[in-house]
Coordinates of C-alpha atoms in Angstrom, one line a residue:
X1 CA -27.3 9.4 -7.9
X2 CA -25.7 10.6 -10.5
X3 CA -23.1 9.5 -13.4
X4 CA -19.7 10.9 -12.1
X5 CA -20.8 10.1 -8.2
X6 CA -22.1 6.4 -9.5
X7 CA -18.3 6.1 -11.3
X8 CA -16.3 7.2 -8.6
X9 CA -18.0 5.0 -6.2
X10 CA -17.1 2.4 -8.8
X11 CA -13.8 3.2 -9.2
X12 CA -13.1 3.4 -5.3
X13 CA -14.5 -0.3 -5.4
X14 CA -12.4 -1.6 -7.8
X15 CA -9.3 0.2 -7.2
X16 CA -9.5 -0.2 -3.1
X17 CA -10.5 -4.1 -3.4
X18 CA -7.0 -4.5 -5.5
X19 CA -5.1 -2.7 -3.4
X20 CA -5.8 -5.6 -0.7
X21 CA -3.6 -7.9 -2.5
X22 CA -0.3 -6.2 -4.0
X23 CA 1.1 -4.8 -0.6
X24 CA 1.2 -8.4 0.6
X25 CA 2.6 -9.6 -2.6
X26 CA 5.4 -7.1 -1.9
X27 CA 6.0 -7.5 1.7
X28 CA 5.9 -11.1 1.5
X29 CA 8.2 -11.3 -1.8
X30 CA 10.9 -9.8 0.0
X31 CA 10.5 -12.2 3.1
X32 CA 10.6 -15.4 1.2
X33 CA 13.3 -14.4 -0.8
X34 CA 15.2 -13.8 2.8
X35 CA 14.2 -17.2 3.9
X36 CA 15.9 -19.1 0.6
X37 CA 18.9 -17.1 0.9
X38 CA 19.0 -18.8 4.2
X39 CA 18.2 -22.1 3.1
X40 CA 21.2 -21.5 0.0
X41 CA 23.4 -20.8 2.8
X42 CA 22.8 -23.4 5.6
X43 CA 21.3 -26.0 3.6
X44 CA 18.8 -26.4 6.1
X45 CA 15.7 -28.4 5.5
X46 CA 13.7 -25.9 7.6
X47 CA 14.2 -23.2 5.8
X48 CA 13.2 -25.3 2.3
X49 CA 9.8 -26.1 4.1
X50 CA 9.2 -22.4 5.6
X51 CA 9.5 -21.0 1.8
X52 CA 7.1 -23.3 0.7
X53 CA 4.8 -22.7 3.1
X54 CA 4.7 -19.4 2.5
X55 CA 4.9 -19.4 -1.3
X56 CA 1.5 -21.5 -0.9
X57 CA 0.0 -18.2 0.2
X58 CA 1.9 -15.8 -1.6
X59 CA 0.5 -17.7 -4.6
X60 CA -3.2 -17.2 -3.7
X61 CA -2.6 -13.7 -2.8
X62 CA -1.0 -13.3 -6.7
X63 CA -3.2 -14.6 -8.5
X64 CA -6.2 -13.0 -6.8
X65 CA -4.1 -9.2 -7.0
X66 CA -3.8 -9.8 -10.3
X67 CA -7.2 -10.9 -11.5
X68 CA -8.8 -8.3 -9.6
X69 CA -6.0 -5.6 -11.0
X70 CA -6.8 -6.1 -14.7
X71 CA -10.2 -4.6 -14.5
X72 CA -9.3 -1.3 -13.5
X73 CA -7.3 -1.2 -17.1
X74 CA -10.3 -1.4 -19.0
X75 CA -12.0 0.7 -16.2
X76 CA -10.4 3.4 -17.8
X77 CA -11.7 3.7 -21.0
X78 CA -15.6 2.7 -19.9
X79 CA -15.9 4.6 -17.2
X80 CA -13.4 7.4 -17.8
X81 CA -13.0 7.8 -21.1
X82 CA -12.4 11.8 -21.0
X83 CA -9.4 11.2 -18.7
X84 CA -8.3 8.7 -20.5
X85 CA -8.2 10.5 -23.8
X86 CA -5.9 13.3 -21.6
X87 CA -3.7 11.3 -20.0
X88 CA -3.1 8.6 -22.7
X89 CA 0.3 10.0 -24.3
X90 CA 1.3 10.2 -20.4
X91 CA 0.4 6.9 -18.9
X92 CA 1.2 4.4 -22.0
X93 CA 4.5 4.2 -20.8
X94 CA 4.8 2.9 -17.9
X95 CA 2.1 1.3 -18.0
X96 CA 3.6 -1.1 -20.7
X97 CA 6.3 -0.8 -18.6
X98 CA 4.6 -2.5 -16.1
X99 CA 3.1 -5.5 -17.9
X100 CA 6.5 -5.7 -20.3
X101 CA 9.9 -5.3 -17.7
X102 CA 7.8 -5.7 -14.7
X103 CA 4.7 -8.4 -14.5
X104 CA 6.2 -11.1 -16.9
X105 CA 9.3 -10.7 -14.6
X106 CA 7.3 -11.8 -11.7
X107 CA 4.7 -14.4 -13.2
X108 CA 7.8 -15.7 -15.2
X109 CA 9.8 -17.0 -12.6
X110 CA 6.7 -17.8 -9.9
X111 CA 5.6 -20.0 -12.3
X112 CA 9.1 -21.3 -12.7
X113 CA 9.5 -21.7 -8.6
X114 CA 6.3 -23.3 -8.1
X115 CA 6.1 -25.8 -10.6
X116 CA 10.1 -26.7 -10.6
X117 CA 10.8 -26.3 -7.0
X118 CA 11.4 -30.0 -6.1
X119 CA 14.0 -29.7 -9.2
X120 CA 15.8 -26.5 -8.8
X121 CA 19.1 -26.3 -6.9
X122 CA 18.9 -24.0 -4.1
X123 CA 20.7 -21.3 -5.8
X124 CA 17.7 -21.4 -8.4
X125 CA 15.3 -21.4 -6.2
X126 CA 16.6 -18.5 -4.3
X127 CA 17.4 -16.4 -7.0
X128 CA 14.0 -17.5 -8.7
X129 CA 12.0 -15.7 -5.8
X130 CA 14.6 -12.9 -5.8
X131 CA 13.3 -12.2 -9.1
X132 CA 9.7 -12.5 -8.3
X133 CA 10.3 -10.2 -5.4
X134 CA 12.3 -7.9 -7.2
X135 CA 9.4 -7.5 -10.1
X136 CA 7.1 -7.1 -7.8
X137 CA 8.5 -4.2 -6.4
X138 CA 9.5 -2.6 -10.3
X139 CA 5.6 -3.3 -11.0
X140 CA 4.8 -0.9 -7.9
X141 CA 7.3 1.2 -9.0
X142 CA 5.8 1.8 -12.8
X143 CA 1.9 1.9 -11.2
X144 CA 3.3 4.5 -8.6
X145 CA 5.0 6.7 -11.2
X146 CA 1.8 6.8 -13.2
X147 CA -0.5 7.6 -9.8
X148 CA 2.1 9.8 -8.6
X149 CA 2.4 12.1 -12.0
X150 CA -1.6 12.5 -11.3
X151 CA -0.5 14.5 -8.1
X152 CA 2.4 16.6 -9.4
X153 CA 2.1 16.6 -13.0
X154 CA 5.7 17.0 -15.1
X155 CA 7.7 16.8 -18.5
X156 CA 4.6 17.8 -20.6
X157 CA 2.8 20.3 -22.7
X158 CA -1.0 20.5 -22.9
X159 CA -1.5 19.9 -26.8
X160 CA -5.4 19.7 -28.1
X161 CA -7.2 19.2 -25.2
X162 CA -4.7 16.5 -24.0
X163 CA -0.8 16.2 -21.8
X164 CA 1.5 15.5 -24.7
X165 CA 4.5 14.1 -22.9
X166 CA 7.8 16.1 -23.6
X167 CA 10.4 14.9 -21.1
X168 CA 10.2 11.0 -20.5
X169 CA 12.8 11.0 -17.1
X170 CA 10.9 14.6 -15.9
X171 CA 7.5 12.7 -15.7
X172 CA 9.2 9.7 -14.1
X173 CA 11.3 11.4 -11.4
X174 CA 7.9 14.1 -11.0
X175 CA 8.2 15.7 -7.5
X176 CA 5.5 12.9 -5.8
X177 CA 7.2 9.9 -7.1
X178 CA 10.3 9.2 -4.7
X179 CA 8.2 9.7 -1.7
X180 CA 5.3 8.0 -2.8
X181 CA 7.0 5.1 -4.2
X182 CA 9.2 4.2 -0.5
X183 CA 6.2 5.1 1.3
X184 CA 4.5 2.8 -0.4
X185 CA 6.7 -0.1 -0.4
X186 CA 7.1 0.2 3.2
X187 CA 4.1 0.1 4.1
X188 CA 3.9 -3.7 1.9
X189 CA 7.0 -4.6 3.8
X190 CA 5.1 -3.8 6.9
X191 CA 2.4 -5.8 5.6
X192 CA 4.1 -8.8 5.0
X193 CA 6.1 -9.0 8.4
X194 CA 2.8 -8.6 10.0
X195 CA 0.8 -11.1 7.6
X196 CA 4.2 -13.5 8.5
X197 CA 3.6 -12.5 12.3
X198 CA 0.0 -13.1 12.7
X199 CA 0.2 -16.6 11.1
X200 CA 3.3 -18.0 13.3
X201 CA 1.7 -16.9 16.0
X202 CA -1.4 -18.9 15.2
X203 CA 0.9 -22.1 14.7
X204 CA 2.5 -21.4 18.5
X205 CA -0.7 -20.8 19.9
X206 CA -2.0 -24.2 18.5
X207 CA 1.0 -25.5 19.2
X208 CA 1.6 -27.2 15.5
X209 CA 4.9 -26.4 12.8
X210 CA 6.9 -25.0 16.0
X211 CA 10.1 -25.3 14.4
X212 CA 8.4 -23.1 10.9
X213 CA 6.6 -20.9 13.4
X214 CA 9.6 -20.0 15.5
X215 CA 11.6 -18.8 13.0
X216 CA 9.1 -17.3 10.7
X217 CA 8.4 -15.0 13.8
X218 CA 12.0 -14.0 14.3
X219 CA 11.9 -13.2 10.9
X220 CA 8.8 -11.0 11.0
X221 CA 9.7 -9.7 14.3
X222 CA 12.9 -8.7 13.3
X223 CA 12.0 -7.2 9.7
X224 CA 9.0 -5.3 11.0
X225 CA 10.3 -3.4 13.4
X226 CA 13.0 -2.0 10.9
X227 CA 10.5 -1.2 8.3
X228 CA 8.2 -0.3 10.7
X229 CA 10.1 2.3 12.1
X230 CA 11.6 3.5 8.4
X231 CA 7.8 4.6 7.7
X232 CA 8.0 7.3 10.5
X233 CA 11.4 8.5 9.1
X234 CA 12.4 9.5 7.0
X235 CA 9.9 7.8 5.1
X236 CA 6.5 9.2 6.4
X237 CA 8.4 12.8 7.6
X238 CA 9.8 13.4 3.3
X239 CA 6.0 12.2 2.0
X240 CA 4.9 15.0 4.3
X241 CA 7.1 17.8 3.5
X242 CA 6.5 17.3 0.0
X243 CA 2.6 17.4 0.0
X244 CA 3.3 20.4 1.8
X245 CA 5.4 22.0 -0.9
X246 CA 3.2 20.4 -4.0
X247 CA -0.5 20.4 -2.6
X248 CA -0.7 22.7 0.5
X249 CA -4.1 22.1 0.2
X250 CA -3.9 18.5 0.8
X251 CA -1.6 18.7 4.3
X252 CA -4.0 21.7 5.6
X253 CA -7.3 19.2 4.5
X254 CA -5.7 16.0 6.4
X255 CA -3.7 18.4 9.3
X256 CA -7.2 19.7 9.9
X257 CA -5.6 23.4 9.9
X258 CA -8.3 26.1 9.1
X259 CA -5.8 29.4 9.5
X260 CA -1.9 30.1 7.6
X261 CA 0.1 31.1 10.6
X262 CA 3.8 29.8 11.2
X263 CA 4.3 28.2 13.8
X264 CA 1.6 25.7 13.2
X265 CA 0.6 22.8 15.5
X266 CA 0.4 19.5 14.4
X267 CA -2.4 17.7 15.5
X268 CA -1.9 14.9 18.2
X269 CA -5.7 14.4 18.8
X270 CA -9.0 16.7 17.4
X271 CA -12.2 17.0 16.2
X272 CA -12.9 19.2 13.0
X273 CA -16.2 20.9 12.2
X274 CA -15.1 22.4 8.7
X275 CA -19.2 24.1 8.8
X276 CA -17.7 26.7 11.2
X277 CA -14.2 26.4 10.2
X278 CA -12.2 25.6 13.7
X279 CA -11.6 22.4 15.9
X280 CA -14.0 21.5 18.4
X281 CA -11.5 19.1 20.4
X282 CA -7.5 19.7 20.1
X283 CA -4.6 18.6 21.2
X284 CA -1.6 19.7 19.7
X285 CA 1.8 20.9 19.7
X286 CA 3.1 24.3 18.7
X287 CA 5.3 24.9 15.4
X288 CA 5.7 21.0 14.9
X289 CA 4.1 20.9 11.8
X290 CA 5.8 24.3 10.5
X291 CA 8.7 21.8 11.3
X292 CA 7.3 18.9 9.7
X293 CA 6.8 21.1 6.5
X294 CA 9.5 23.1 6.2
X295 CA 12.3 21.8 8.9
X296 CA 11.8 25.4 10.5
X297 CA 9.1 25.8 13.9
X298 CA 8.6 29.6 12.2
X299 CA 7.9 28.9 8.5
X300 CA 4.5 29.7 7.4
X301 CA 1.9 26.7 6.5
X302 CA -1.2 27.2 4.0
X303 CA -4.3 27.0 6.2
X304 CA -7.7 26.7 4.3
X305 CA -8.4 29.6 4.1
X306 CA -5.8 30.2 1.8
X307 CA -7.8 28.5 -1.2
X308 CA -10.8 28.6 -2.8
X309 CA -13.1 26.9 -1.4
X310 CA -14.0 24.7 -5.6
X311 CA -9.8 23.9 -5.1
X312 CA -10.8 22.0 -1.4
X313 CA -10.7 17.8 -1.0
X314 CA -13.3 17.1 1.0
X315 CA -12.1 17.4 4.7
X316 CA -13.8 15.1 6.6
X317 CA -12.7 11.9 4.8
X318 CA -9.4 13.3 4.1
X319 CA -8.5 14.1 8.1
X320 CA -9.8 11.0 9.6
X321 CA -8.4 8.6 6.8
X322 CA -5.0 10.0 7.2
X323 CA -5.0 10.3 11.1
X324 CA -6.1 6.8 11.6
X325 CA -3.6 5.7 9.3
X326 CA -0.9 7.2 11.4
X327 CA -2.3 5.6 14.7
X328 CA -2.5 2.8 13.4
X329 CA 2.0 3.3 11.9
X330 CA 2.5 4.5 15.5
X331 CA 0.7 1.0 16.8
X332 CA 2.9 -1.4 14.4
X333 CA 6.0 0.3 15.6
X334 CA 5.2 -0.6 19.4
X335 CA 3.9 -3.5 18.6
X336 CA 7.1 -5.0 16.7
X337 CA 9.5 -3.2 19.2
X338 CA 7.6 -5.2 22.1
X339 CA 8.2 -8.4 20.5
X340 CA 12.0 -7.2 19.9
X341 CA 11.8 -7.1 23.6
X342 CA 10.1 -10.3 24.4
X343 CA 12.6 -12.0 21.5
X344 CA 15.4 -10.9 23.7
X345 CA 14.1 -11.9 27.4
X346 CA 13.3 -15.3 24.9
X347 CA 9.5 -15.2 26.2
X348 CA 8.4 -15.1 22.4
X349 CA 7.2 -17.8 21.8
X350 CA 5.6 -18.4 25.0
X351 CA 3.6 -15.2 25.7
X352 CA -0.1 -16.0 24.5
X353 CA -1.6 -12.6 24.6
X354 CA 1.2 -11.1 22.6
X355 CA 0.7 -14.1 20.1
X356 CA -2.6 -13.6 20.1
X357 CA -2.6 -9.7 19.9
X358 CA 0.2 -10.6 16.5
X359 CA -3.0 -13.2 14.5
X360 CA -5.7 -10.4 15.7
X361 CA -3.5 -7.8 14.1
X362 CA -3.2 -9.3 10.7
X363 CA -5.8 -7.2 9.1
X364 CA -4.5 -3.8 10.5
X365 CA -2.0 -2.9 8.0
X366 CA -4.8 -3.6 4.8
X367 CA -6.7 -1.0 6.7
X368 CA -4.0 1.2 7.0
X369 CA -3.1 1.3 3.1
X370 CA -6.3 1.4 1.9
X371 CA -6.6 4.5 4.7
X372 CA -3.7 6.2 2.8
X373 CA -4.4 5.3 -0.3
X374 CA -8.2 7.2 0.6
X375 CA -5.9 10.0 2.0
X376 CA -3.7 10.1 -1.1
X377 CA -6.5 10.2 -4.0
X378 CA -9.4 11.8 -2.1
X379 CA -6.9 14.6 -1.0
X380 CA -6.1 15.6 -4.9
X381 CA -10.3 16.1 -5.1
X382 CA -11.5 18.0 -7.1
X383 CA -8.9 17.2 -9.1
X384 CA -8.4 14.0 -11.3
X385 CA -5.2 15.4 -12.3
X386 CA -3.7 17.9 -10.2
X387 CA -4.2 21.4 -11.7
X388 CA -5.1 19.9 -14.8
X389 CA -8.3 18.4 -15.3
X390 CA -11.0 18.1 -12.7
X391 CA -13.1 14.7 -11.8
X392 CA -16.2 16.5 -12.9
X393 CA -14.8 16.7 -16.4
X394 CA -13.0 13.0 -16.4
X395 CA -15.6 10.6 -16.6
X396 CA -17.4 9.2 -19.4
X397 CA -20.7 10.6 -20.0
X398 CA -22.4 7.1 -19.9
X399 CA -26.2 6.2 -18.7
X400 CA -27.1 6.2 -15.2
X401 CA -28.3 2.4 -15.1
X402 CA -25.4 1.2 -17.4
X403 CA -22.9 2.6 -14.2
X404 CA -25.0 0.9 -11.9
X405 CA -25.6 -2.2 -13.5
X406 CA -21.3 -3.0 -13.7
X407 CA -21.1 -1.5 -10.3
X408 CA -23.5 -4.1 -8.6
X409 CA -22.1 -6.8 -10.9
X410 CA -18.8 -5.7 -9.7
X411 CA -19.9 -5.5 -6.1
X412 CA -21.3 -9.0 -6.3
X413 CA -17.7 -10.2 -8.1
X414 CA -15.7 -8.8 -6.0
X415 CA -17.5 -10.6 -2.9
X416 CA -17.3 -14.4 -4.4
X417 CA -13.5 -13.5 -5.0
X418 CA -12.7 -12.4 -1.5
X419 CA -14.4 -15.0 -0.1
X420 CA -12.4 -17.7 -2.9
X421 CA -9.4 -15.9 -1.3
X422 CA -10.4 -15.9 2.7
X423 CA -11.2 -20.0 2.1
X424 CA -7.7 -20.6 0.4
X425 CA -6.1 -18.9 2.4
X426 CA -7.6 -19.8 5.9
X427 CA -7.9 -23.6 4.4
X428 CA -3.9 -23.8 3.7
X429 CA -2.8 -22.2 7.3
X430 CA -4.9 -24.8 9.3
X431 CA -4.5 -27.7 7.4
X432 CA -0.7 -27.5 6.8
X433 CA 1.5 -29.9 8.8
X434 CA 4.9 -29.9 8.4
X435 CA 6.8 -33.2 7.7

């Protein structure tokens, strides 16, 4: 195997095994910070209890995100030290943004909430976690805008081998960065109401915390059919109009469309055989994807054949990655709206196999980000930065055994901490009892 397979495969492992922990971090933030706003205004015990509870977890989940996050920082000049050198002038900013505005924020007043709780008045406490929510969402924001300028690249000048930045706001506001950044955040939110979901459930189907678990679920129920439905519009629908108008490429790779034409079909079902360039299973329907592109049934879409074939992501990955991901949007919308349903005939809390369907569910949504997060990155292949500098040309020309050597150390990591954060985790759900 050789150097820039060996670090790709090692950045994949690094980046994809953080990106387990900040969507929750997100999504739960936001919920928590809902639940003391309650507690400020009703003074109700309940709702003091609930937010501990779920701090509990949202403070394994932290600290776990953010031990596992600080590797890939240093990844950068080991492993990749060519694309490094060329994106340096670019990236500095916001990623000292990050740490500076964005991280200290967060950690700041966590620490401040979990160690002072018992102390604080309930308007401290909620604005504490409205803090720690609202960093954690400006720390997505600052990592997003530096992912997102690798897809559409903007406000610089290539200067000596290296992107000089030129226009500080152009590279921020690049044409991937809105989309990218909503997108993203919605799909934490959706993590968090299910992760909020799964767990109440558990408690009503053991029959403990009823009081937490009932209105936890309301909660989850409630927020995750909003959010869920935001990521299929306009959410979803503007992330893919612009990879249609910044990496045609992309769309045709993950749409699975081999030929330009207008009035393309979007792909409800199919199976692509890129060898001999067509579909071997299809369903589809006519011009919706010229509509999903361009908001016209007759506009034109790039097909593959409209690029070289050294410009092409690899298809396979790219198609089923993103397609899966959607099924699995389309489930978490269904599955919210039926317990909108069930809230309102008040059979919630009483129907089994939907509470059971809710704790089985809880690892869908980390397979759906990490799914579009595969979507995202492998679909810019062969590029490390779009148009700019290719993988082949990014990585650091290091030994073969020295790769391997981190990446099984890594590997071997990575495990013990996942399984630190499945034993926390499961170990503070079943033993809690509410007073």
């Amino acid at each position: 195997m050789d150097v820039e397979l060996l670090s790709r495969i090692q950045f994949g492992l690094t980046a994809g095994f953080h990106f387990i922990y900040p969507p929750l971090t997100i999504g739960l933030g936001v919920l928590i910070a809902i639940i003391e706003f309650m507690y400020l205004k009703t003074n109700d015990e309940i709702y003091r209890k609930m937010a501990d509870f779920w701090a509990k977890l949202f403070a394994i989940n932290f600290v776990i995100g953010v031990a596992t996050g600080i590797v890939m920082e240093f990844e950068f000049g080991t492993n990749w030290s060519n694309y490094a050198r060329f994106v340096g002038d670019i990236f500095g900013s916001p990623l000292a943004a990050e740490g500076v505005f964005a991280f200290f924020l967060e950690s700041t007043f966590l620490g401040l909430y979990l160690v002072g709780k018992n102390r604080l008045s309930r308007f401290m406490r909620f604005f504490s976690f409205l803090m720690v929510a609202f960093g954690s969402t400006l720390s997505a924001l600052w990592i997003l805008i530096a992912n997102s300028w690798q897809q559409t690249p903007a406000g610089y000048k290539v200067e000596g081998g290296r992107a000089v930045l030129t226009n500080f706001w152009a590279a921020v506001f690049n044409p991937t960065m809105p989309s990218m950044y909503l997108h993203t955040v919605d799909a934490s939110f959706i993590t968090g109401a299910m992760f909020m979901a799964g767990v109440s459930a558990y408690f009503l189907i053991k029959g403990k915390n009823l009081e937490l678990a009932k209105r936890s679920l309301k909660l989850a129920v409630v927020f995750g059919v909003i959010v869920s439905i935001l990521q299929l519009f306009p959410f979803g629908d503007e992330s893919a109009r612009v990879v249609a108008k910044t990496q045609p490429e992309k769309l045709a790779s993950f749409e699975g469309l081999f030929k330009t034409q207008s009035k393309a079909p979007l792909l409800v079902f199919g199976v692509p055989d890129p060898s001999q360039n067509k579909m071997l299973v299809e369903v589809s329907i006519p011009g919706a994807l010229s509509y999903l592109a361009d908001h016209n049934v007759n506009a034109v879409v790039k097909g593959i054949d409209a690029f070289p074939k050294d410009d092409l992501p690899p298809m396979t990955l790219t198609f089923y990655s993103f397609h899966l991901m959607v099924a699995l949007g389309t489930l978490f919308i269904l599955t919210f709206l039926v317990g909108i349903y069930l809230l309102y005939k008040k059979k919630i809390y009483t129907t089994k196999p939907f509470l059971t369907v809710l704790w089985a569910f809880i690892p869908l949504p980390y397979i759906a980000n990490e799914l579009g997060w595969i979507t995202t990155e492998v679909g810019r292949q062969p590029w490390a930065v779009y148009g700019l500098l290719r993988t082949k040309d990014a990585f650091s020309p290091l030994p073969a055994g020295d790769v391997w050597f981190s990446l099984i150390g890594f590997t071997l990591v990575y495990a013990v901490l996942f399984g630190v954060f499945l034993y926390l985790t499961i170990h503070t759900v079943k033993s809690f009892k509410m007073d």
